[in-house]
mmCIF file with all atom_site columns, C-alpha atoms in Angstrom:
data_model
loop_
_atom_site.group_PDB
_atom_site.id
_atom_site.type_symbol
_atom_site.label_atom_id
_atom_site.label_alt_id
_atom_site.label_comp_id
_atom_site.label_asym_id
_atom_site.label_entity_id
_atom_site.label_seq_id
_atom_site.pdbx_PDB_ins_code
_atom_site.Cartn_x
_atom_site.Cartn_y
_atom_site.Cartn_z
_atom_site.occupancy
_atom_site.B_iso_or_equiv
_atom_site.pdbx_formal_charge
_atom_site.auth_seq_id
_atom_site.auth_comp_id
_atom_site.auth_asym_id
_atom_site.auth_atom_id
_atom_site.pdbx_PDB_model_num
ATOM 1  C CA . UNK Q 1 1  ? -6.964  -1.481  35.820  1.00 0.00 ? 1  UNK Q CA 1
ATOM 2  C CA . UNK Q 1 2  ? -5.903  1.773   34.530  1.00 0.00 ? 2  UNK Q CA 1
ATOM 3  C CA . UNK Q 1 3  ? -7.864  3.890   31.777  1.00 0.00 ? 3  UNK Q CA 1
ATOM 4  C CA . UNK Q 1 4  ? -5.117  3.247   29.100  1.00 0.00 ? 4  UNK Q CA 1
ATOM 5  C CA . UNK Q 1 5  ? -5.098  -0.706  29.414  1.00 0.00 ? 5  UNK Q CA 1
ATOM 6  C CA . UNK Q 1 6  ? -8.687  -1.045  29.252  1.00 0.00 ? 6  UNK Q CA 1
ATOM 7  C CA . UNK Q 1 7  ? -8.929  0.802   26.249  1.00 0.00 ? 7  UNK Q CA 1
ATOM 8  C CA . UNK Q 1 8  ? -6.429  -1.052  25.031  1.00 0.00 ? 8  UNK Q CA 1
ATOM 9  C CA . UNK Q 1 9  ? -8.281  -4.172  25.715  1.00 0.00 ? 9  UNK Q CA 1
ATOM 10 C CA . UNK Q 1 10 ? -11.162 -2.726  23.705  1.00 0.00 ? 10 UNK Q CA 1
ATOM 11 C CA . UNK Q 1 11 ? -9.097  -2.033  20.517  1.00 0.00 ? 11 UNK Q CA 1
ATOM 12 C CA . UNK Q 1 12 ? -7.458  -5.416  20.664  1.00 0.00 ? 12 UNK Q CA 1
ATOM 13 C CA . UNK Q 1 13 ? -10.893 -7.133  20.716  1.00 0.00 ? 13 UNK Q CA 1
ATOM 14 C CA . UNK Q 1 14 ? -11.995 -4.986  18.155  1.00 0.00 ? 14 UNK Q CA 1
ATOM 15 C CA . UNK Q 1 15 ? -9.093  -5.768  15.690  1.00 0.00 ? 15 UNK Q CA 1
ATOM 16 C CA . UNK Q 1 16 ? -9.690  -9.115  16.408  1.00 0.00 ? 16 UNK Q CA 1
ATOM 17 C CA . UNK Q 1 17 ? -13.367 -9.335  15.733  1.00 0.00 ? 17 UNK Q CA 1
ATOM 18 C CA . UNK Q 1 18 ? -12.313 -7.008  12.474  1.00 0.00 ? 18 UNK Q CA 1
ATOM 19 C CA . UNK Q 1 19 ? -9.887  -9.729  11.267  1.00 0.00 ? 19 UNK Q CA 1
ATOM 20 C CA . UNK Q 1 20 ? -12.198 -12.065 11.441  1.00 0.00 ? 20 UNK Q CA 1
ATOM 21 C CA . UNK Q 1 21 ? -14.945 -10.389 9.499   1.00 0.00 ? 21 UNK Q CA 1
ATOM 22 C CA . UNK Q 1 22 ? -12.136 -10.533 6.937   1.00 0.00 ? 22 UNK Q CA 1
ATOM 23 C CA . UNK Q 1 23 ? -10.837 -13.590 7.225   1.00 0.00 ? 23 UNK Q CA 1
ATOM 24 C CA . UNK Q 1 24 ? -14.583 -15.118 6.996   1.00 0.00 ? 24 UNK Q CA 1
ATOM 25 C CA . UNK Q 1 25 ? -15.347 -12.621 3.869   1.00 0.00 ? 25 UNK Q CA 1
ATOM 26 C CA . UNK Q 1 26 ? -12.259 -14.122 2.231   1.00 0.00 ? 26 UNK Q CA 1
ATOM 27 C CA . UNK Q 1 27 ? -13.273 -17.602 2.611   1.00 0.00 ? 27 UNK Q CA 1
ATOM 28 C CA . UNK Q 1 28 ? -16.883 -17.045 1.863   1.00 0.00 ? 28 UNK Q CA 1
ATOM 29 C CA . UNK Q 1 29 ? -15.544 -15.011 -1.778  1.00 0.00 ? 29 UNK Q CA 1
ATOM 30 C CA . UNK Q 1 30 ? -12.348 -16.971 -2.380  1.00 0.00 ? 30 UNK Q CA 1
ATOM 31 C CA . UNK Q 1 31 ? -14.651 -20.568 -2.097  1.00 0.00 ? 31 UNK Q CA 1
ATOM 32 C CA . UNK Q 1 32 ? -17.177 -19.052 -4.625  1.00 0.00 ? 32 UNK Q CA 1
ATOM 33 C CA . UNK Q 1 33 ? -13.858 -18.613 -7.110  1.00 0.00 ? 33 UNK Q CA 1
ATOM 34 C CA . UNK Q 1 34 ? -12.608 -21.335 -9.177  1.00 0.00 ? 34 UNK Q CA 1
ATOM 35 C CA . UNK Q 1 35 ? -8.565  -21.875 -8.855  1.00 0.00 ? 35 UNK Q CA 1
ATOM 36 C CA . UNK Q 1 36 ? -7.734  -19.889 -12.142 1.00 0.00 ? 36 UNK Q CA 1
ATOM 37 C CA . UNK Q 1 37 ? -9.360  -17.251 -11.257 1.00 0.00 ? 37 UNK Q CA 1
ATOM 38 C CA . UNK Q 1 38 ? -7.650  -17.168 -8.202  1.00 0.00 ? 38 UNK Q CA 1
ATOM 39 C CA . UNK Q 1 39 ? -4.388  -17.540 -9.325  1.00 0.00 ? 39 UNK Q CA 1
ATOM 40 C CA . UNK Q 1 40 ? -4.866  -14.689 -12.159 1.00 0.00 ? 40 UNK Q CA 1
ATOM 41 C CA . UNK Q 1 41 ? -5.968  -12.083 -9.076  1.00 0.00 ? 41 UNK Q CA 1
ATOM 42 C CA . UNK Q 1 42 ? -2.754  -13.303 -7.388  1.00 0.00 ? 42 UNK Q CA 1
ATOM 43 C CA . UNK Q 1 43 ? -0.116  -12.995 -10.402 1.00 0.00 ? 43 UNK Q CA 1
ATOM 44 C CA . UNK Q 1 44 ? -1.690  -9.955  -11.081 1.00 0.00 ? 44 UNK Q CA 1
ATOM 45 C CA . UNK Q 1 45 ? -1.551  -8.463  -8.083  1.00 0.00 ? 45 UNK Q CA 1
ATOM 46 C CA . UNK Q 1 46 ? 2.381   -9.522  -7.615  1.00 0.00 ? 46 UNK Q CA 1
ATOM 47 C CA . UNK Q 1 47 ? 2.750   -7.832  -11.365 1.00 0.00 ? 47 UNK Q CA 1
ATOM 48 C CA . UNK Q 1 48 ? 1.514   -4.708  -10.109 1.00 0.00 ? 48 UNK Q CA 1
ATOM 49 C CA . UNK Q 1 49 ? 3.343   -4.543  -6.891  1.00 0.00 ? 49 UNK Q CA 1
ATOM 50 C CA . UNK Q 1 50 ? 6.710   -5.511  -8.464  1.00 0.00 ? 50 UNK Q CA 1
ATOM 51 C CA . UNK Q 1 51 ? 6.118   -2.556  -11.117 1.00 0.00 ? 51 UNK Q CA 1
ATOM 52 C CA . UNK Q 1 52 ? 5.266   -0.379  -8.248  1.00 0.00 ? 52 UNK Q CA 1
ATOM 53 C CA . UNK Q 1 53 ? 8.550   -1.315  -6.474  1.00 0.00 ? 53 UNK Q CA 1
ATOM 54 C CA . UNK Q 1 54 ? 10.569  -0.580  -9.771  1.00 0.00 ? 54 UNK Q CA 1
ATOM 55 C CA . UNK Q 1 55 ? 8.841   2.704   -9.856  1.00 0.00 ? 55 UNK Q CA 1
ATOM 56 C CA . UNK Q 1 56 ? 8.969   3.843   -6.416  1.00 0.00 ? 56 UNK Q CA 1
ATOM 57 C CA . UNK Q 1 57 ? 13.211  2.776   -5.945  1.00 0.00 ? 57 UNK Q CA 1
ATOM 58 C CA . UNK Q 1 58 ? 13.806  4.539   -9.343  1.00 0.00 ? 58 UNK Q CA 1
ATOM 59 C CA . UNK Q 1 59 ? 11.289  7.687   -8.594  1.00 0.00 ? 59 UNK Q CA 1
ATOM 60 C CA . UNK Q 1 60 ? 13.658  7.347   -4.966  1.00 0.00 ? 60 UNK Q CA 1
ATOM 61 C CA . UNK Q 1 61 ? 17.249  7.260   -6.709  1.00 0.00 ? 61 UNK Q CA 1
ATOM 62 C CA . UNK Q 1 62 ? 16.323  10.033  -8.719  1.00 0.00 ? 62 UNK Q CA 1
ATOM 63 C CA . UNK Q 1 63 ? 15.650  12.159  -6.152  1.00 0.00 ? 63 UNK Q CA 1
ATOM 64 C CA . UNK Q 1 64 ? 19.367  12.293  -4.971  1.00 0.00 ? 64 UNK Q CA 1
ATOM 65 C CA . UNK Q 1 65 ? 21.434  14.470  -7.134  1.00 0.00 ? 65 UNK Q CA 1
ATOM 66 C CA . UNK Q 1 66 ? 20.230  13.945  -10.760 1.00 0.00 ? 66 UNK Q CA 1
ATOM 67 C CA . UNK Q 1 67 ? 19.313  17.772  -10.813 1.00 0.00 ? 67 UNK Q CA 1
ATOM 68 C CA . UNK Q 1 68 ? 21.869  20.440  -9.202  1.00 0.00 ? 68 UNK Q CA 1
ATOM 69 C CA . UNK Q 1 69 ? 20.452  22.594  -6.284  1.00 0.00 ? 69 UNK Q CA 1
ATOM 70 C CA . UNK Q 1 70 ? 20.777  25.853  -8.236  1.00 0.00 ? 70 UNK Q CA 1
ATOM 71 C CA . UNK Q 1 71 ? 18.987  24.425  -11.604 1.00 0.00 ? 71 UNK Q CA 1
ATOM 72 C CA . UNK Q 1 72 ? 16.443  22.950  -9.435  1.00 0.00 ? 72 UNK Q CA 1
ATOM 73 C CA . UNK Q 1 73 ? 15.376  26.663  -7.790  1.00 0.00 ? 73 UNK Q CA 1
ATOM 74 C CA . UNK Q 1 74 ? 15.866  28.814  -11.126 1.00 0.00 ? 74 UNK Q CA 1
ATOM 75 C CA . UNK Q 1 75 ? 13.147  30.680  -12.411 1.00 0.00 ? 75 UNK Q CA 1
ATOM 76 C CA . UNK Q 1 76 ? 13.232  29.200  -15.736 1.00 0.00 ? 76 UNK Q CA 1
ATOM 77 C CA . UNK Q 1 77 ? 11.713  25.838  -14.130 1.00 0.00 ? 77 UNK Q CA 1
ATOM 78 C CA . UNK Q 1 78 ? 9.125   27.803  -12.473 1.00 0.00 ? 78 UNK Q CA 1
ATOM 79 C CA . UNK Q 1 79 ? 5.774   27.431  -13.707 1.00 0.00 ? 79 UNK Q CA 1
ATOM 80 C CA . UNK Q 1 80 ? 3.430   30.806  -13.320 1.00 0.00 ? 80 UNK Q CA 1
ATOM 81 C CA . UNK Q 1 81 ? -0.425  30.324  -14.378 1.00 0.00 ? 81 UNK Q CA 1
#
């Protein structure tokens, strides 16, 4: 075996022992949870993501042409301390 497979071998069985850490983590906090709490956590965190999607494909469409080239380098939008 070659230097580069074997250490590939060793980061695979790492991930894998790392996922499972997680995955036994998860169980051990999401049994302690009751079900509302759970489901709160998960609406929440699919509020935040869907306002950080908004965000980030609005923050992306404005970067296209909303502001000429010329306007965007004049001095008057410079900002000297």
């Amino acid at each position: 075996m070659s230097r580069n497979t074997v250490l590939q071998l060793i980061a695979a069985v790492i991930t894998i022992a790392v996922l499972v850490g997680i995955h036994q983590s998860a169980d051990w906090f999401l049994s302690r949870m009751s079900t509302g709490y759970i489901a709160g956590f998960l609406s929440g965190c699919a509020f935040i993501f869907l306002i950080w999607f908004l965000a980030e494909r609005q923050g992306r469409s404005r970067a296209g042409g909303d502001i000429r080239a010329a306007e965007q380098q004049s001095a008057r939008h410079t900002i000297d301390l």
